[in-house]
C-alpha positions as a LaTeX table, in Angstrom:
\begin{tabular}{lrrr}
\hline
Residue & $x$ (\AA) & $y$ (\AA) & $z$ (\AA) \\
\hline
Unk1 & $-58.00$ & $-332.26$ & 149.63 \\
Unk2 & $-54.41$ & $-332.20$ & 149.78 \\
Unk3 & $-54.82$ & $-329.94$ & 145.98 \\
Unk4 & $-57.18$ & $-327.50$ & 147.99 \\
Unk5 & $-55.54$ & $-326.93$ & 150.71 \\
Unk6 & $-52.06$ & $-326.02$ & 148.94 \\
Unk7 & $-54.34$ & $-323.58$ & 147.13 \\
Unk8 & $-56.20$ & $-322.15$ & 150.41 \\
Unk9 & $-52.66$ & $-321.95$ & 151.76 \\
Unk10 & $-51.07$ & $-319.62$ & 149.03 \\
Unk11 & $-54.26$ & $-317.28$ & 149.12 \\
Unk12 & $-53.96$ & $-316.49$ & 153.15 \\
Unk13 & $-50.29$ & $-315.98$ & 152.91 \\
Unk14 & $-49.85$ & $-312.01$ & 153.95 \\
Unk15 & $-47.38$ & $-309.47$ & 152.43 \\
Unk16 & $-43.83$ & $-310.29$ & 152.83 \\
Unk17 & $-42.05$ & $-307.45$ & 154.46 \\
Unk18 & $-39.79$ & $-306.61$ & 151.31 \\
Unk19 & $-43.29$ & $-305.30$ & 150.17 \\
Unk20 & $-43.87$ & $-303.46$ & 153.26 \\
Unk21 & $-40.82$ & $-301.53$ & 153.29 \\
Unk22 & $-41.31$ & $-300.88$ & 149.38 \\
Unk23 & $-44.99$ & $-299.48$ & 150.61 \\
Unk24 & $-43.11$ & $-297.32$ & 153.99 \\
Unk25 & $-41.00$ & $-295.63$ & 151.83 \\
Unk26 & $-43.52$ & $-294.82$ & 148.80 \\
Unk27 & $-45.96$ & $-293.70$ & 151.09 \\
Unk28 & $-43.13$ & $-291.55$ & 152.41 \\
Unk29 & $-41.85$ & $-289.86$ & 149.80 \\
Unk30 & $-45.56$ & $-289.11$ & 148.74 \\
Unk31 & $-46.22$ & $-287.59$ & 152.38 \\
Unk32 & $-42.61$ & $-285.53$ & 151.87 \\
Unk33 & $-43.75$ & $-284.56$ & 148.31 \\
Unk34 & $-47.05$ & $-283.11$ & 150.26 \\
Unk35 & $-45.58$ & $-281.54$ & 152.91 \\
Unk36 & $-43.31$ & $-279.46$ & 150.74 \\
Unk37 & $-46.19$ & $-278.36$ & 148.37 \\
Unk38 & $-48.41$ & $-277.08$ & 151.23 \\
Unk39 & $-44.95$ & $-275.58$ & 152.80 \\
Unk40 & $-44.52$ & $-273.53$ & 149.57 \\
Unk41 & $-48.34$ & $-272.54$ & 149.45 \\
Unk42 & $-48.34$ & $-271.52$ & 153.07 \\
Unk43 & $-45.01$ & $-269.54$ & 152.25 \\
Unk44 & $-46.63$ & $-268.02$ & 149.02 \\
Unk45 & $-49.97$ & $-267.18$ & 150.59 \\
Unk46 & $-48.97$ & $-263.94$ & 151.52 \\
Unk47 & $-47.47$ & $-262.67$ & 148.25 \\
Unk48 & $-50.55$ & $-261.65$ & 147.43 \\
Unk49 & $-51.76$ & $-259.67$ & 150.82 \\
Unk50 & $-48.06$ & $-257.66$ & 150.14 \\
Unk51 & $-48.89$ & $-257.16$ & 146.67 \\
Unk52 & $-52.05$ & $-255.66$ & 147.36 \\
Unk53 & $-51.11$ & $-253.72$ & 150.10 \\
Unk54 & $-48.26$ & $-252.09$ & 147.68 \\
Unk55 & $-50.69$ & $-251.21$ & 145.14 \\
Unk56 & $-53.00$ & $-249.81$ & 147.86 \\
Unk57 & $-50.20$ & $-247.74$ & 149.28 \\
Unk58 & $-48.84$ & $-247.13$ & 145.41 \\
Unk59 & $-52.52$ & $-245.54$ & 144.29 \\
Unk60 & $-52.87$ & $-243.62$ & 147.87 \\
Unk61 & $-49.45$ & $-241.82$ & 147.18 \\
Unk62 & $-50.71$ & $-241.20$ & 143.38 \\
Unk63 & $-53.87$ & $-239.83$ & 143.90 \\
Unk64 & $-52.67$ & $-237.22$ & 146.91 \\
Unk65 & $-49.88$ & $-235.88$ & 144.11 \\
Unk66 & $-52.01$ & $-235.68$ & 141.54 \\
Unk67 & $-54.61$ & $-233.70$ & 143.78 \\
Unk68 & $-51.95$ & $-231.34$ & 143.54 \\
Unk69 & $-52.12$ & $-228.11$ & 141.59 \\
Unk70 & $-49.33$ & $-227.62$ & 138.61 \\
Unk71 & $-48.80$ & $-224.30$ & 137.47 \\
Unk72 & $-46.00$ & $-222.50$ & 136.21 \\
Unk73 & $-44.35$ & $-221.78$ & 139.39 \\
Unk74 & $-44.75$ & $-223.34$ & 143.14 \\
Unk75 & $-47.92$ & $-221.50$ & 144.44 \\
Unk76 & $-45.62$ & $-220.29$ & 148.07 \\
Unk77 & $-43.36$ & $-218.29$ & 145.84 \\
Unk78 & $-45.48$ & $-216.99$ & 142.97 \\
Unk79 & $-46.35$ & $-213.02$ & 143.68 \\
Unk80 & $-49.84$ & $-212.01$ & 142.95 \\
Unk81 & $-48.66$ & $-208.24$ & 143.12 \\
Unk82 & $-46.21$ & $-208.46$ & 140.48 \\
Unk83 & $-47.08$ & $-212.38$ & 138.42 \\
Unk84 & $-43.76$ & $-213.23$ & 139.12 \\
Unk85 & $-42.26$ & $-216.56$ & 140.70 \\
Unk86 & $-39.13$ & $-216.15$ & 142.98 \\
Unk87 & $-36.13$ & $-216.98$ & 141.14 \\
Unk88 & $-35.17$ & $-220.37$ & 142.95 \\
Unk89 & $-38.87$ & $-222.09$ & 142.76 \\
Unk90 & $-38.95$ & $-220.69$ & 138.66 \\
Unk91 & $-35.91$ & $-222.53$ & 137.96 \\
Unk92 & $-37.42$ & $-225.47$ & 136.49 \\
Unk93 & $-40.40$ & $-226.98$ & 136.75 \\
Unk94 & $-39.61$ & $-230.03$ & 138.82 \\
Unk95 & $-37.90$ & $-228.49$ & 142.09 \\
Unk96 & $-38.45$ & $-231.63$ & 144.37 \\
Unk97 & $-39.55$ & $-229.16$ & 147.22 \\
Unk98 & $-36.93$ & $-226.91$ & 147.77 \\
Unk99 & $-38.06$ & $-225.02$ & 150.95 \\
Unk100 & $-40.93$ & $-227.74$ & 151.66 \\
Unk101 & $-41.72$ & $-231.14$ & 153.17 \\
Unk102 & $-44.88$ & $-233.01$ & 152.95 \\
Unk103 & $-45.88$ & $-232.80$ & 156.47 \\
Unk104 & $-45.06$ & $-229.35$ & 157.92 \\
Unk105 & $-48.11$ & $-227.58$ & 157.81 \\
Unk106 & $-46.63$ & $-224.45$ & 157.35 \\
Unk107 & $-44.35$ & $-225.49$ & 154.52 \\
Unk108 & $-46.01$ & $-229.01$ & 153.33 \\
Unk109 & $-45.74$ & $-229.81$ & 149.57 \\
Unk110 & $-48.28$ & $-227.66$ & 147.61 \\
Unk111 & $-47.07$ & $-228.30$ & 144.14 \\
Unk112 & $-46.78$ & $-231.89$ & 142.15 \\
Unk113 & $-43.35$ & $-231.72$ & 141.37 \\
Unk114 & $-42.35$ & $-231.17$ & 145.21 \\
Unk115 & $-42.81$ & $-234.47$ & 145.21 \\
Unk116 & $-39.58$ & $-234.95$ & 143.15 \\
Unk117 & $-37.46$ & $-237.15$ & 145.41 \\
Unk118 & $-39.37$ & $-238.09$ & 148.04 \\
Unk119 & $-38.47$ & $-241.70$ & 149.73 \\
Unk120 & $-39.66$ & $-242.65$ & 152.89 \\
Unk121 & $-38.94$ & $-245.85$ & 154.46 \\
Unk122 & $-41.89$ & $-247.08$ & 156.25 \\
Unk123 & $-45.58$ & $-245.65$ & 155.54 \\
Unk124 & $-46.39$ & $-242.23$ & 157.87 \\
Unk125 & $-49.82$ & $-241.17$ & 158.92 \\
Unk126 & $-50.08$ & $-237.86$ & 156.17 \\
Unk127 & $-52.00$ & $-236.28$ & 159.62 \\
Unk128 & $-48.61$ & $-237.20$ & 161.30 \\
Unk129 & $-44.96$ & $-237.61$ & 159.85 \\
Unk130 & $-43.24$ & $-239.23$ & 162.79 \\
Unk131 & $-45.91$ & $-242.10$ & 163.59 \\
Unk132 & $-45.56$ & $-245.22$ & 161.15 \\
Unk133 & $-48.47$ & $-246.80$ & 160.53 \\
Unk134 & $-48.47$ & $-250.09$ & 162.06 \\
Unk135 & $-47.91$ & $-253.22$ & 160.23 \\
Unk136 & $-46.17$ & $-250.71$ & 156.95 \\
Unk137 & $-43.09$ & $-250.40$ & 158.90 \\
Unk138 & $-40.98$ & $-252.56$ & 156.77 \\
Unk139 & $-42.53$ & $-250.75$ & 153.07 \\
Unk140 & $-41.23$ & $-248.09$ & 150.97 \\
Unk141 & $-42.13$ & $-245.54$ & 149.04 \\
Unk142 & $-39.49$ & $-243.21$ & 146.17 \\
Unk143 & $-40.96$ & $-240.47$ & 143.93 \\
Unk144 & $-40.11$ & $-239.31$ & 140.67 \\
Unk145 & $-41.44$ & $-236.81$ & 138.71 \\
Unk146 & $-40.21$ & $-236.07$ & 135.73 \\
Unk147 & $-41.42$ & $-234.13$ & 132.43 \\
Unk148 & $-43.11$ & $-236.04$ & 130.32 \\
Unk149 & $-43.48$ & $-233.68$ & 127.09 \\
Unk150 & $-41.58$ & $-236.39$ & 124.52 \\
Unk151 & $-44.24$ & $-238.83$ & 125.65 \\
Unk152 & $-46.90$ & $-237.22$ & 123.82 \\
Unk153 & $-47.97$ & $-235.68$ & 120.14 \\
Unk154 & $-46.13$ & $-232.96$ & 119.83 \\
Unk155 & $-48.46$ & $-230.52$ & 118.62 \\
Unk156 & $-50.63$ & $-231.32$ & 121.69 \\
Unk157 & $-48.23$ & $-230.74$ & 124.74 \\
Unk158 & $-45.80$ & $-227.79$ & 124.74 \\
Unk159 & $-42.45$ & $-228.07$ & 126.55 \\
Unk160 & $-42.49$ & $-227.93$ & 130.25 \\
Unk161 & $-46.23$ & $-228.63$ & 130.17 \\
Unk162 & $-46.48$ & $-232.23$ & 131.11 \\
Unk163 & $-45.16$ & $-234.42$ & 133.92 \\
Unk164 & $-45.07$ & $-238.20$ & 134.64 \\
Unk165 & $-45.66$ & $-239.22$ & 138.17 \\
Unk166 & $-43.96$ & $-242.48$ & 139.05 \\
Unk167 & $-44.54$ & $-244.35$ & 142.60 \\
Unk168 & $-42.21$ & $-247.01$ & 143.25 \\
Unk169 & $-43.40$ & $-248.97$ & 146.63 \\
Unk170 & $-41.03$ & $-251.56$ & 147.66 \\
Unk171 & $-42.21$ & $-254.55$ & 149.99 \\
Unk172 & $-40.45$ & $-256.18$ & 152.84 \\
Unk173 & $-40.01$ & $-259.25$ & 150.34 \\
Unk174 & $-37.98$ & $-256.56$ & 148.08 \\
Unk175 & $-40.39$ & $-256.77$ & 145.16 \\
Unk176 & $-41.31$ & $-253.24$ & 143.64 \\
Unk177 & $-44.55$ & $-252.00$ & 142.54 \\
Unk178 & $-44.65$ & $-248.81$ & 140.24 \\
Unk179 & $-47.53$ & $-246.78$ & 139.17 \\
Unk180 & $-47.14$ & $-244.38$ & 136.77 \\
Unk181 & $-49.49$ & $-240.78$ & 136.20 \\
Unk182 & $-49.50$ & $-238.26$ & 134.28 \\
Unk183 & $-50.29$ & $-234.69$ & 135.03 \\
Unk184 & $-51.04$ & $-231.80$ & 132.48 \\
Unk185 & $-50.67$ & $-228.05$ & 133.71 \\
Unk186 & $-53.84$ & $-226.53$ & 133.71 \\
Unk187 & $-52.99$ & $-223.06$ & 134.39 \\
Unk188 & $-50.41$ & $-220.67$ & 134.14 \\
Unk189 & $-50.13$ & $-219.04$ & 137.46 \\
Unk190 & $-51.36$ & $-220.42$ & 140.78 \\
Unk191 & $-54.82$ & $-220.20$ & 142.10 \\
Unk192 & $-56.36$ & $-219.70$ & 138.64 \\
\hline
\end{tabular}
């Protein structure tokens, strides 16, 4: 009995508490290890909502330039009466809006290379240019148009007849988002 009993003994004997600390601190550094994955996951979530949102804006920005006409000179100061441009909107044909903003109606951009320059920190109803659309305050938008002819065969594009259309949108993590268009002129005077 005295065998079996020894034996009994050693089998109920618990944990000794070097092996409970040992267990504390790997079930601690596991829980730590945890905690700072979901922490960078929770932090990361969003990266994608503000990468969308940029390409959203990005493609919004694209589509009204490229809606656009592009002729030879800015529609406002070509003459019908004569088919002549006025000498400072026939300088060139990227003018970044000389006379123009986007959202005067009486003098909005009406041309795609008035859109040459334009930044704007913080996204604006095109209905109204004061009033930032909520939740794109801290977004911005730059762009540059620029000809485009070297970018294409030569024999198909002549000189001053193609432009590329970039959109750089900027979110309020700092990363960028371009998109690039390209826009052909389709006529040689406005309203053809």
């Amino acid at each position: 009995m005295s065998i079996n009993s020894a034996a009994a003994h050693r089998l109920q004997a618990g944990i000794s508490l070097i092996e409970v600390v040992i267990f504390i601190v790997i079930l601690g550094i596991g829980i730590a290890g945890l905690t700072s994955l979901m922490g960078s996951v929770v932090r990361d979530s969003a990266n994608p909502m503000l990468q969308k949102q940029s390409v959203a804006i990005a493609e919004s920005m694209l589509e009204e330039i490229m809606l656009q006409p592009y002729t030879i000179c800015d529609p406002a100061a070509y003459h019908h009466d004569t088919g002549t441009c006025d000498h400072a909107e026939a300088t060139g044909p990227i003018d970044g809006g000389l006379t123009q903003t986007r959202f005067d109606p009486g003098a909005s951009f009406n041309n795609v290379n008035d859109y040459h320059g334009y930044n704007s920190t913080g996204i604006r109803s095109i209905n109204d240019g004061t009033t930032v659309i909520a939740g794109l305050e801290n977004y911005s938008v730059a762009v540059a148009v620029v000809e485009a002819n070297g970018e294409f065969p030569a024999a198909s594009v002549t000189a001053g007849n193609a432009l590329r259309i970039d959109v750089t949108v900027t979110d309020p993590t700092g990363q960028t988002t371009i998109l690039t268009g390209y826009r052909l002129r389709y006529a040689p005077i406005p309203n053809q």
